[in-house]
mmCIF file of C-alpha atoms in Angstrom:
data_model
loop_
_atom_site.group_PDB
_atom_site.id
_atom_site.type_symbol
_atom_site.label_atom_id
_atom_site.label_comp_id
_atom_site.label_asym_id
_atom_site.label_seq_id
_atom_site.Cartn_x
_atom_site.Cartn_y
_atom_site.Cartn_z
ATOM 1 C CA MET A 29 17.133 -57.685 50.760
ATOM 2 C CA MET A 30 14.024 -55.518 50.524
ATOM 3 C CA ASP A 31 10.713 -57.159 49.677
ATOM 4 C CA SER A 32 9.968 -56.308 46.043
ATOM 5 C CA ARG A 33 6.410 -55.447 47.070
ATOM 6 C CA THR A 34 7.558 -52.697 49.418
ATOM 7 C CA MET A 35 7.756 -49.046 48.413
ATOM 8 C CA TYR A 36 9.375 -46.232 50.328
ATOM 9 C CA GLN A 37 8.229 -42.660 50.521
ATOM 10 C CA THR A 38 11.110 -40.192 50.786
ATOM 11 C CA ILE A 39 11.117 -37.721 53.657
ATOM 12 C CA ASP A 40 14.131 -35.675 52.639
ATOM 13 C CA ASN A 41 15.950 -35.439 49.332
ATOM 14 C CA GLY A 42 15.530 -39.052 48.292
ATOM 15 C CA SER A 43 17.373 -40.621 51.236
ATOM 16 C CA THR A 44 16.674 -44.315 51.853
ATOM 17 C CA ASP A 45 17.987 -44.259 55.399
ATOM 18 C CA HIS A 46 15.399 -46.373 57.260
ATOM 19 C CA ASN A 47 15.245 -43.736 60.000
ATOM 20 C CA LYS A 48 13.999 -41.240 57.449
ATOM 21 C CA VAL A 49 11.446 -43.169 55.435
ATOM 22 C CA ILE A 50 7.976 -44.547 55.933
ATOM 23 C CA ASP A 51 7.696 -48.242 55.011
ATOM 24 C CA THR A 52 4.263 -48.568 53.449
ATOM 25 C CA SER A 53 2.368 -50.430 50.726
ATOM 26 C CA ILE A 54 1.601 -48.804 47.403
ATOM 27 C CA ALA A 55 -2.091 -49.023 48.223
ATOM 28 C CA ASN A 56 -1.639 -46.902 51.345
ATOM 29 C CA SER A 57 0.523 -44.349 49.541
ATOM 30 C CA ILE A 58 -2.064 -43.949 46.769
ATOM 31 C CA GLU A 59 -4.858 -43.537 49.317
ATOM 32 C CA THR A 60 -2.840 -40.867 51.149
ATOM 33 C CA ALA A 61 -2.307 -38.938 47.933
ATOM 34 C CA ARG A 62 -6.008 -39.195 47.095
ATOM 35 C CA GLU A 63 -7.071 -37.876 50.497
ATOM 36 C CA ALA A 64 -4.607 -34.989 50.244
ATOM 37 C CA GLU A 65 -6.020 -33.856 46.893
ATOM 38 C CA PRO A 66 -9.504 -35.363 46.521
ATOM 39 C CA THR A 67 -10.477 -33.201 43.555
ATOM 40 C CA SER A 68 -7.276 -33.772 41.579
ATOM 41 C CA VAL A 69 -6.744 -36.188 38.738
ATOM 42 C CA ARG A 70 -4.685 -39.007 40.241
ATOM 43 C CA THR A 71 -1.375 -39.072 38.397
ATOM 44 C CA ALA A 72 1.633 -41.395 38.499
ATOM 45 C CA ILE A 73 5.005 -40.745 36.825
ATOM 46 C CA ILE A 74 7.114 -43.894 36.672
ATOM 47 C CA SER A 75 10.767 -44.267 35.687
ATOM 48 C CA VAL A 76 13.397 -47.012 35.740
ATOM 49 C CA SER A 77 16.598 -44.997 35.195
ATOM 50 C CA THR A 78 18.238 -42.023 36.878
ATOM 51 C CA LYS A 79 17.932 -39.934 33.723
ATOM 52 C CA GLY A 80 14.282 -40.884 33.416
ATOM 53 C CA ALA A 81 13.672 -40.119 37.092
ATOM 54 C CA ARG A 82 15.072 -36.615 36.697
ATOM 55 C CA LEU A 83 12.889 -36.090 33.639
ATOM 56 C CA GLY A 84 9.890 -37.321 35.623
ATOM 57 C CA GLN A 85 10.556 -34.758 38.335
ATOM 58 C CA ARG A 86 10.709 -32.072 35.655
ATOM 59 C CA VAL A 87 7.360 -33.166 34.186
ATOM 60 C CA LYS A 88 5.844 -33.177 37.654
ATOM 61 C CA ALA A 89 7.052 -29.638 38.388
ATOM 62 C CA LEU A 90 5.884 -28.267 35.053
ATOM 63 C CA VAL A 91 2.669 -30.181 34.379
ATOM 64 C CA VAL A 92 1.278 -32.110 37.369
ATOM 65 C CA PRO A 93 2.510 -30.740 40.726
ATOM 66 C CA HIS A 94 0.042 -33.043 42.502
ATOM 67 C CA GLY A 95 1.459 -36.148 40.772
ATOM 68 C CA GLU A 96 3.348 -39.014 42.421
ATOM 69 C CA CYS A 97 6.778 -39.972 41.089
ATOM 70 C CA TYR A 98 7.827 -43.626 41.295
ATOM 71 C CA GLU A 99 11.524 -44.351 40.942
ATOM 72 C CA LYS A 100 13.640 -47.499 40.952
ATOM 73 C CA ILE A 101 15.856 -48.007 43.982
ATOM 74 C CA GLY A 102 19.442 -47.145 43.073
ATOM 75 C CA ARG A 103 18.272 -44.998 40.150
ATOM 76 C CA GLN A 104 16.619 -42.136 42.007
ATOM 77 C CA SER A 105 16.472 -38.498 41.034
ATOM 78 C CA GLY A 106 17.030 -37.160 44.542
ATOM 79 C CA GLY A 107 13.573 -35.571 44.539
ATOM 80 C CA GLU A 108 10.449 -36.574 46.416
ATOM 81 C CA ALA A 109 9.341 -39.977 45.172
ATOM 82 C CA MET A 110 8.090 -43.442 45.961
ATOM 83 C CA TYR A 111 10.755 -46.138 45.541
ATOM 84 C CA PHE A 112 10.410 -49.663 44.193
ATOM 85 C CA GLU A 113 12.742 -52.570 43.520
ATOM 86 C CA SER A 114 10.554 -54.336 40.955
ATOM 87 C CA LEU A 115 7.785 -52.466 39.153
ATOM 88 C CA LYS A 116 5.847 -55.426 37.754
ATOM 89 C CA PRO A 117 4.139 -56.487 41.039
ATOM 90 C CA HIS A 118 2.595 -53.005 41.346
ATOM 91 C CA ILE A 119 1.230 -52.488 37.824
ATOM 92 C CA GLU A 120 -2.218 -53.979 38.437
ATOM 93 C CA ARG A 121 -2.865 -51.655 41.365
ATOM 94 C CA ILE A 122 -1.458 -48.613 39.552
ATOM 95 C CA MET A 123 -3.734 -49.279 36.565
ATOM 96 C CA ARG A 124 -6.713 -49.495 38.897
ATOM 97 C CA GLU A 125 -5.959 -46.580 41.218
ATOM 98 C CA TYR A 126 -4.640 -43.825 38.927
ATOM 99 C CA ASP A 127 -6.434 -41.735 36.297
ATOM 100 C CA GLN A 128 -3.329 -41.074 34.225
ATOM 101 C CA VAL A 129 0.114 -42.674 34.165
ATOM 102 C CA LEU A 130 3.306 -41.511 32.479
ATOM 103 C CA PHE A 131 5.895 -44.245 31.919
ATOM 104 C CA ILE A 132 9.407 -43.003 31.157
ATOM 105 C CA MET A 133 10.960 -46.084 29.582
ATOM 106 C CA ALA A 134 10.856 -48.197 26.409
ATOM 107 C CA ILE A 135 7.339 -48.595 25.026
ATOM 108 C CA GLY A 136 7.776 -52.376 24.667
ATOM 109 C CA ILE A 137 8.291 -52.725 28.420
ATOM 110 C CA VAL A 138 5.107 -50.761 29.074
ATOM 111 C CA VAL A 139 3.001 -52.747 26.611
ATOM 112 C CA ARG A 140 4.052 -56.070 28.145
ATOM 113 C CA MET A 141 3.412 -54.889 31.704
ATOM 114 C CA ILE A 142 0.003 -53.275 31.244
ATOM 115 C CA ALA A 143 -1.456 -55.716 28.686
ATOM 116 C CA PRO A 144 -2.990 -58.134 31.256
ATOM 117 C CA TYR A 145 -4.793 -55.262 33.001
ATOM 118 C CA ILE A 146 -6.374 -53.425 30.064
ATOM 119 C CA GLU A 147 -10.175 -53.613 30.432
ATOM 120 C CA HIS A 148 -12.117 -51.157 28.289
ATOM 121 C CA LYS A 149 -11.753 -47.611 26.994
ATOM 122 C CA SER A 150 -14.437 -46.516 29.457
ATOM 123 C CA LYS A 151 -12.349 -47.756 32.410
ATOM 124 C CA ASP A 152 -8.655 -47.697 31.467
ATOM 125 C CA PRO A 153 -6.436 -44.844 32.668
ATOM 126 C CA ALA A 154 -4.681 -42.540 30.240
ATOM 127 C CA ILE A 155 -1.303 -44.109 29.475
ATOM 128 C CA VAL A 156 1.489 -41.982 28.031
ATOM 129 C CA VAL A 157 5.018 -43.222 27.319
ATOM 130 C CA MET A 158 8.178 -41.136 27.004
ATOM 131 C CA ASP A 159 11.774 -42.058 26.281
ATOM 132 C CA GLU A 160 14.272 -41.100 28.989
ATOM 133 C CA ALA A 161 15.815 -38.403 26.802
ATOM 134 C CA GLY A 162 12.436 -36.752 26.370
ATOM 135 C CA TYR A 163 12.525 -36.790 22.584
ATOM 136 C CA HIS A 164 9.119 -38.431 22.079
ATOM 137 C CA THR A 165 5.912 -38.335 24.139
ATOM 138 C CA ILE A 166 3.537 -41.090 22.994
ATOM 139 C CA SER A 167 -0.182 -41.442 23.667
ATOM 140 C CA LEU A 168 -0.578 -45.190 24.165
ATOM 141 C CA LEU A 169 -3.976 -45.886 25.760
ATOM 142 C CA SER A 170 -7.284 -44.041 26.362
ATOM 143 C CA GLY A 171 -6.432 -41.229 23.990
ATOM 144 C CA HIS A 172 -9.907 -39.687 23.896
ATOM 145 C CA LEU A 173 -12.048 -40.662 26.885
ATOM 146 C CA GLY A 174 -9.064 -41.025 29.207
ATOM 147 C CA GLY A 175 -7.472 -37.827 27.944
ATOM 148 C CA ALA A 176 -4.104 -39.344 26.944
ATOM 149 C CA ASN A 177 -3.951 -37.401 23.667
ATOM 150 C CA GLU A 178 -4.543 -34.077 25.379
ATOM 151 C CA TRP A 179 -2.099 -34.955 28.169
ATOM 152 C CA THR A 180 0.505 -35.966 25.579
ATOM 153 C CA GLN A 181 0.215 -32.564 23.935
ATOM 154 C CA THR A 182 0.518 -30.801 27.287
ATOM 155 C CA ILE A 183 3.621 -32.743 28.357
ATOM 156 C CA ALA A 184 5.271 -32.363 24.959
ATOM 157 C CA LEU A 185 4.698 -28.602 24.992
ATOM 158 C CA ALA A 186 6.096 -28.275 28.517
ATOM 159 C CA ILE A 187 9.378 -30.094 27.864
ATOM 160 C CA ASP A 188 9.769 -29.379 24.125
ATOM 161 C CA SER A 189 9.150 -32.986 23.102
ATOM 162 C CA ASP A 190 7.659 -34.503 19.941
ATOM 163 C CA PRO A 191 4.033 -35.569 20.610
ATOM 164 C CA VAL A 192 3.086 -38.886 18.997
ATOM 165 C CA ILE A 193 -0.678 -39.381 18.530
ATOM 166 C CA THR A 194 -2.084 -42.051 16.235
ATOM 167 C CA THR A 195 -5.897 -41.889 16.551
ATOM 168 C CA ALA A 196 -7.421 -41.350 13.111
ATOM 169 C CA THR A 197 -9.612 -38.355 13.950
ATOM 170 C CA ASP A 198 -6.669 -36.528 15.527
ATOM 171 C CA VAL A 199 -4.142 -37.147 12.750
ATOM 172 C CA ASN A 200 -6.734 -35.970 10.224
ATOM 173 C CA GLY A 201 -7.639 -32.914 12.288
ATOM 174 C CA LEU A 202 -11.243 -34.037 12.739
ATOM 175 C CA PRO A 203 -13.472 -33.444 15.804
ATOM 176 C CA ALA A 204 -14.068 -36.695 17.696
ATOM 177 C CA PRO A 205 -17.298 -36.884 19.723
ATOM 178 C CA ASP A 206 -15.619 -38.815 22.543
ATOM 179 C CA VAL A 207 -13.184 -35.930 23.060
ATOM 180 C CA TRP A 208 -16.170 -33.622 23.530
ATOM 181 C CA ALA A 209 -17.821 -36.237 25.766
ATOM 182 C CA ARG A 210 -14.826 -36.216 28.082
ATOM 183 C CA LYS A 211 -14.783 -32.416 28.226
ATOM 184 C CA GLU A 212 -18.477 -32.238 29.104
ATOM 185 C CA GLY A 213 -18.534 -35.257 31.414
ATOM 186 C CA PHE A 214 -20.914 -37.252 29.201
ATOM 187 C CA VAL A 215 -21.192 -41.043 29.353
ATOM 188 C CA VAL A 216 -21.045 -43.024 26.100
ATOM 189 C CA ASP A 217 -24.226 -45.086 25.912
ATOM 190 C CA ASP A 218 -22.932 -47.777 23.512
ATOM 191 C CA PHE A 219 -19.285 -48.033 22.467
ATOM 192 C CA GLN A 220 -20.099 -49.910 19.272
ATOM 193 C CA THR A 221 -21.952 -46.849 18.013
ATOM 194 C CA LEU A 222 -18.952 -44.687 18.974
ATOM 195 C CA ILE A 223 -16.776 -46.816 16.696
ATOM 196 C CA ALA A 224 -19.327 -46.536 13.867
ATOM 197 C CA VAL A 225 -19.693 -42.760 14.149
ATOM 198 C CA ASN A 226 -15.948 -42.124 14.417
ATOM 199 C CA ALA A 227 -15.443 -44.299 11.327
ATOM 200 C CA ALA A 228 -18.013 -42.205 9.471
ATOM 201 C CA ILE A 229 -16.210 -39.003 10.493
ATOM 202 C CA VAL A 230 -12.860 -40.341 9.280
ATOM 203 C CA ALA A 231 -14.510 -41.457 6.014
ATOM 204 C CA GLY A 232 -15.557 -37.856 5.403
ATOM 205 C CA GLU A 233 -19.254 -38.194 6.175
ATOM 206 C CA ARG A 234 -20.994 -35.231 7.768
ATOM 207 C CA VAL A 235 -22.158 -36.223 11.242
ATOM 208 C CA THR A 236 -24.853 -34.024 12.767
ATOM 209 C CA TYR A 237 -25.016 -33.367 16.515
ATOM 210 C CA TYR A 238 -28.477 -33.241 18.114
ATOM 211 C CA ILE A 239 -28.973 -31.628 21.545
ATOM 212 C CA ASP A 240 -32.127 -32.441 23.515
ATOM 213 C CA ASP A 241 -33.810 -29.097 24.202
ATOM 214 C CA SER A 242 -35.397 -30.444 27.389
ATOM 215 C CA LEU A 243 -31.968 -30.632 29.049
ATOM 216 C CA PRO A 244 -31.008 -27.965 31.577
ATOM 217 C CA HIS A 245 -28.598 -25.487 29.968
ATOM 218 C CA TRP A 246 -29.144 -26.922 26.493
ATOM 219 C CA GLU A 247 -28.207 -23.555 25.027
ATOM 220 C CA ARG A 248 -24.725 -23.852 26.542
ATOM 221 C CA LEU A 249 -24.393 -27.379 25.149
ATOM 222 C CA VAL A 250 -25.311 -26.152 21.669
ATOM 223 C CA ALA A 251 -22.638 -23.467 21.885
ATOM 224 C CA SER A 252 -20.101 -25.976 23.240
ATOM 225 C CA GLY A 253 -20.953 -28.437 20.473
ATOM 226 C CA LYS A 254 -20.528 -25.801 17.760
ATOM 227 C CA ASP A 255 -17.184 -24.809 19.237
ATOM 228 C CA HIS A 256 -16.086 -28.453 19.167
ATOM 229 C CA VAL A 257 -17.142 -29.354 15.621
ATOM 230 C CA GLY A 258 -16.212 -26.087 13.928
ATOM 231 C CA GLY A 259 -17.270 -26.293 10.300
ATOM 232 C CA TYR A 260 -17.159 -30.078 10.088
ATOM 233 C CA SER A 261 -20.651 -30.771 11.415
ATOM 234 C CA ASP A 262 -24.012 -29.206 12.168
ATOM 235 C CA VAL A 263 -25.380 -28.824 15.684
ATOM 236 C CA ARG A 264 -29.168 -28.871 16.029
ATOM 237 C CA THR A 265 -31.758 -29.180 18.768
ATOM 238 C CA PHE A 266 -34.479 -31.802 18.971
ATOM 239 C CA ASN A 267 -37.130 -32.921 21.422
ATOM 240 C CA SER A 268 -36.641 -36.405 22.817
ATOM 241 C CA SER A 269 -40.358 -37.125 22.512
ATOM 242 C CA ASN A 270 -39.954 -37.077 18.732
ATOM 243 C CA ALA A 271 -37.817 -39.501 16.733
ATOM 244 C CA ILE A 272 -35.009 -38.138 14.546
ATOM 245 C CA ASP A 273 -36.275 -38.855 11.061
ATOM 246 C CA ASN A 274 -33.181 -39.771 9.049
ATOM 247 C CA GLU A 275 -30.669 -42.604 8.717
ATOM 248 C CA ALA A 276 -27.485 -40.524 8.620
ATOM 249 C CA PRO A 277 -24.776 -41.063 11.260
ATOM 250 C CA ARG A 278 -25.325 -38.730 14.180
ATOM 251 C CA VAL A 279 -24.471 -37.830 17.768
ATOM 252 C CA VAL A 280 -27.376 -37.363 20.178
ATOM 253 C CA VAL A 281 -27.107 -35.757 23.617
ATOM 254 C CA THR A 282 -30.015 -36.669 25.895
ATOM 255 C CA ASP A 283 -30.800 -38.125 29.311
ATOM 256 C CA THR A 284 -33.977 -39.738 27.976
ATOM 257 C CA VAL A 285 -34.372 -43.337 26.828
ATOM 258 C CA ILE A 286 -34.866 -43.166 23.064
ATOM 259 C CA ALA A 287 -34.820 -45.607 20.162
ATOM 260 C CA THR A 288 -31.346 -46.820 19.267
ATOM 261 C CA ALA A 289 -29.715 -47.164 15.842
ATOM 262 C CA PRO A 290 -26.354 -48.627 14.725
ATOM 263 C CA ASN A 291 -25.092 -45.249 13.499
ATOM 264 C CA GLN A 292 -26.516 -43.173 16.359
ATOM 265 C CA LEU A 293 -24.102 -42.348 19.166
ATOM 266 C CA ILE A 294 -25.982 -41.362 22.328
ATOM 267 C CA LEU A 295 -24.092 -39.305 24.901
ATOM 268 C CA ARG A 296 -25.534 -39.150 28.413
ATOM 269 C CA PRO A 297 -25.119 -35.959 30.464
ATOM 270 C CA LYS A 298 -25.279 -36.251 34.265
ATOM 271 C CA THR A 299 -28.578 -34.484 34.849
ATOM 272 C CA TYR A 300 -30.236 -35.939 37.931
ATOM 273 C CA THR A 301 -29.766 -37.515 41.350
ATOM 274 C CA VAL A 302 -31.780 -40.242 43.067
ATOM 275 C CA GLY A 303 -32.584 -39.914 46.764
ATOM 276 C CA ILE A 304 -33.364 -43.231 48.475
ATOM 277 C CA GLY A 305 -35.010 -43.997 51.789
ATOM 278 C CA CYS A 306 -35.610 -47.536 52.988
ATOM 279 C CA ARG A 307 -36.537 -49.594 56.033
ATOM 280 C CA ARG A 308 -33.779 -51.443 57.852
ATOM 281 C CA ASP A 309 -32.747 -54.682 56.079
ATOM 282 C CA THR A 310 -34.743 -53.962 52.933
ATOM 283 C CA PRO A 311 -33.666 -56.474 50.257
ATOM 284 C CA LYS A 312 -31.612 -55.209 47.333
ATOM 285 C CA GLU A 313 -34.242 -56.439 44.897
ATOM 286 C CA LEU A 314 -36.976 -54.221 46.359
ATOM 287 C CA ILE A 315 -34.755 -51.150 46.188
ATOM 288 C CA LEU A 316 -33.704 -51.899 42.616
ATOM 289 C CA ASP A 317 -37.310 -52.379 41.583
ATOM 290 C CA ALA A 318 -38.278 -49.034 43.120
ATOM 291 C CA ILE A 319 -35.435 -47.241 41.338
ATOM 292 C CA ILE A 320 -36.191 -48.844 37.979
ATOM 293 C CA GLN A 321 -39.898 -48.060 38.230
ATOM 294 C CA SER A 322 -39.082 -44.420 38.991
ATOM 295 C CA LEU A 323 -36.698 -44.071 36.058
ATOM 296 C CA ASP A 324 -39.149 -45.789 33.715
ATOM 297 C CA ARG A 325 -41.873 -43.391 34.786
ATOM 298 C CA TRP A 326 -39.801 -40.430 33.569
ATOM 299 C CA LYS A 327 -38.003 -42.325 30.761
ATOM 300 C CA LEU A 328 -34.638 -41.443 32.290
ATOM 301 C CA SER A 329 -31.481 -43.314 31.347
ATOM 302 C CA PRO A 330 -29.673 -44.808 34.378
ATOM 303 C CA LYS A 331 -26.428 -43.613 32.767
ATOM 304 C CA SER A 332 -27.433 -39.990 33.326
ATOM 305 C CA VAL A 333 -27.473 -40.222 37.114
ATOM 306 C CA LEU A 334 -24.910 -38.043 38.868
ATOM 307 C CA THR A 335 -25.171 -39.976 42.118
ATOM 308 C CA ALA A 336 -27.557 -41.753 44.436
ATOM 309 C CA ALA A 337 -28.019 -40.300 47.919
ATOM 310 C CA SER A 338 -29.331 -41.215 51.352
ATOM 311 C CA VAL A 339 -28.926 -40.416 55.040
ATOM 312 C CA VAL A 340 -25.730 -41.358 56.858
ATOM 313 C CA VAL A 341 -27.493 -43.864 59.132
ATOM 314 C CA LYS A 342 -28.095 -45.935 55.984
ATOM 315 C CA SER A 343 -24.414 -46.042 55.004
ATOM 316 C CA ASP A 344 -24.171 -49.656 56.208
ATOM 317 C CA GLU A 345 -27.458 -50.794 54.668
ATOM 318 C CA VAL A 346 -26.523 -53.938 52.725
ATOM 319 C CA GLY A 347 -29.502 -53.898 50.348
ATOM 320 C CA LEU A 348 -29.019 -50.227 49.505
ATOM 321 C CA LEU A 349 -25.296 -50.595 48.874
ATOM 322 C CA GLY A 350 -25.907 -53.685 46.776
ATOM 323 C CA ALA A 351 -28.530 -51.947 44.647
ATOM 324 C CA VAL A 352 -26.374 -48.944 43.732
ATOM 325 C CA GLN A 353 -23.389 -51.199 43.144
ATOM 326 C CA GLU A 354 -25.397 -53.291 40.686
ATOM 327 C CA LEU A 355 -26.405 -50.107 38.853
ATOM 328 C CA GLY A 356 -22.794 -48.909 38.831
ATOM 329 C CA TRP A 357 -23.757 -45.700 40.632
ATOM 330 C CA PRO A 358 -21.855 -43.786 43.302
ATOM 331 C CA ILE A 359 -23.736 -42.893 46.462
ATOM 332 C CA VAL A 360 -23.328 -40.065 48.956
ATOM 333 C CA PHE A 361 -24.671 -39.896 52.502
ATOM 334 C CA PHE A 362 -25.751 -36.780 54.395
ATOM 335 C CA GLU A 363 -26.080 -36.043 58.098
ATOM 336 C CA GLN A 364 -29.520 -35.620 59.674
ATOM 337 C CA GLU A 365 -28.742 -31.969 60.421
ATOM 338 C CA GLU A 366 -28.267 -31.296 56.704
ATOM 339 C CA LEU A 367 -31.579 -32.953 55.895
ATOM 340 C CA ALA A 368 -33.347 -30.884 58.573
ATOM 341 C CA GLN A 369 -32.099 -27.641 57.010
ATOM 342 C CA VAL A 370 -33.495 -28.635 53.598
ATOM 343 C CA ILE A 371 -36.830 -29.605 55.147
ATOM 344 C CA GLU A 372 -37.063 -26.195 56.798
ATOM 345 C CA THR A 373 -35.926 -24.257 53.715
ATOM 346 C CA TYR A 374 -38.336 -25.918 51.276
ATOM 347 C CA HIS A 375 -41.123 -26.766 53.730
ATOM 348 C CA LEU A 376 -40.997 -30.454 52.833
ATOM 349 C CA LYS A 377 -43.458 -32.912 54.311
ATOM 350 C CA GLU A 378 -42.177 -35.302 56.969
ATOM 351 C CA SER A 379 -43.078 -38.843 57.957
ATOM 352 C CA THR A 380 -43.816 -39.129 61.665
ATOM 353 C CA PHE A 381 -42.556 -42.713 61.709
ATOM 354 C CA VAL A 382 -39.247 -41.888 60.002
ATOM 355 C CA LYS A 383 -38.728 -38.816 62.175
ATOM 356 C CA GLY A 384 -39.231 -40.906 65.285
ATOM 357 C CA THR A 385 -36.711 -43.446 63.997
ATOM 358 C CA ILE A 386 -33.808 -41.301 62.753
ATOM 359 C CA GLY A 387 -34.658 -37.766 63.905
ATOM 360 C CA VAL A 388 -35.758 -36.337 60.542
ATOM 361 C CA GLY A 389 -38.887 -37.222 58.600
ATOM 362 C CA ASN A 390 -37.809 -36.881 54.982
ATOM 363 C CA VAL A 391 -34.857 -38.767 53.473
ATOM 364 C CA CYS A 392 -35.363 -39.249 49.746
ATOM 365 C CA GLU A 393 -36.329 -35.695 48.747
ATOM 366 C CA THR A 394 -33.811 -33.963 50.974
ATOM 367 C CA THR A 395 -30.840 -36.111 49.975
ATOM 368 C CA ALA A 396 -31.716 -35.928 46.268
ATOM 369 C CA LEU A 397 -31.774 -32.117 46.475
ATOM 370 C CA LEU A 398 -28.563 -31.960 48.499
ATOM 371 C CA ALA A 399 -26.718 -34.216 46.049
ATOM 372 C CA ALA A 400 -28.000 -32.248 43.037
ATOM 373 C CA LYS A 401 -27.237 -28.902 44.703
ATOM 374 C CA SER A 402 -30.540 -27.663 43.374
ATOM 375 C CA HIS A 403 -34.099 -26.937 44.457
ATOM 376 C CA THR A 404 -35.886 -28.754 41.627
ATOM 377 C CA LEU A 405 -37.512 -32.153 42.048
ATOM 378 C CA ILE A 406 -38.326 -34.207 38.959
ATOM 379 C CA GLN A 407 -40.092 -36.782 41.115
ATOM 380 C CA GLU A 408 -41.346 -35.990 44.579
ATOM 381 C CA LYS A 409 -41.267 -38.641 47.288
ATOM 382 C CA THR A 410 -42.831 -41.806 45.891
ATOM 383 C CA VAL A 411 -43.539 -44.766 48.136
ATOM 384 C CA TYR A 412 -42.703 -48.325 47.095
ATOM 385 C CA PRO A 413 -42.559 -51.472 49.259
ATOM 386 C CA LYS A 414 -40.157 -50.593 52.116
ATOM 387 C CA THR A 415 -38.529 -47.935 49.910
ATOM 388 C CA THR A 416 -39.047 -44.288 48.987
ATOM 389 C CA ILE A 417 -37.573 -42.629 45.901
ATOM 390 C CA ALA A 418 -37.200 -38.995 44.828
ATOM 391 C CA ILE A 419 -35.368 -37.611 41.790
ATOM 392 C CA ALA A 420 -33.797 -34.132 41.674
ATOM 393 C CA GLN A 421 -32.669 -32.142 38.649
ATOM 394 C CA VAL A 422 -28.986 -31.196 38.450
ATOM 395 C CA THR A 423 -29.177 -27.593 37.261
ATOM 396 C CA SER A 424 -25.475 -26.794 36.957
ATOM 397 C CA LYS A 425 -22.568 -28.608 35.373
#
């Protein structure tokens, strides 16, 4: 009897001959798929019947060629797939590792399986459910931010299915700000205000969009906003140094820390990177303090960071890793040779001590610029206790 926690990856035409399969864990198979297509949305298509498995293969071919099909042993399609005996032991990992999941089975089964692992609309994957005959395609979870509504429409169009979408803004044909946020890669600052603003939209109130004119490419954002709202709302510019003087529900796009309001939805664009240099074994607290002081100086929201950055020799620095983890930021590391090229190109100043230690004398400015793919520094190298911080402007989407 096969261990229910084991999955098999087919090598040819769905055969389960042990000489022709790779016995591996679901975690390893997901990691392999991710490495093969690092820029793709990670997609799983899961079925529990032969008819559903064949439909899943059709969806994969038509909609998500990079997707992974998961099929129940004994009920395979014959196509390339991962096999399982019992699905339930794998649901937690699937919910964590995939961006979007299509379940081809009864919706009640799906609800019971995923319920313990639902966290928050900012974290949950897009969940779509389809019956095995392909009559109905149902957006179940993360309709806006996760993209389940849009994916539902795409799948339904591809296989001539009936799309089922229940979010109020969609069924009323109204523009939802979180749909636009997903398209533009914005971060929702406070989800309670998202609920309030969406409720106002559904109630028929006119919600104005305000774009901070200090943002890079604000003109493009204004045009994008107008395209999104159509005739339902106004799109205006404002300067973040001045308060918006009205109490009406609104959407505000800015990377600056501004006054909050219950009916003001703030969307955070990813507009800057933070380059970090530090001495060996610098405590997390010192690094956090340096970052926070730098952001406060420029009134930048930590939710608008694209990524933190440093040199590869710091990739095992416990304090550094702990600091960015506490902030919820990603971090990228660059080789010394890459830093040296930036120093030469932009004639950046170098520290003799740092150069003698790691071979290049400028970490924070160079890595911030490399991560931002720009040549504009918001904050040049600033020295704090055992830490240096630079901030670079992201000038392209």
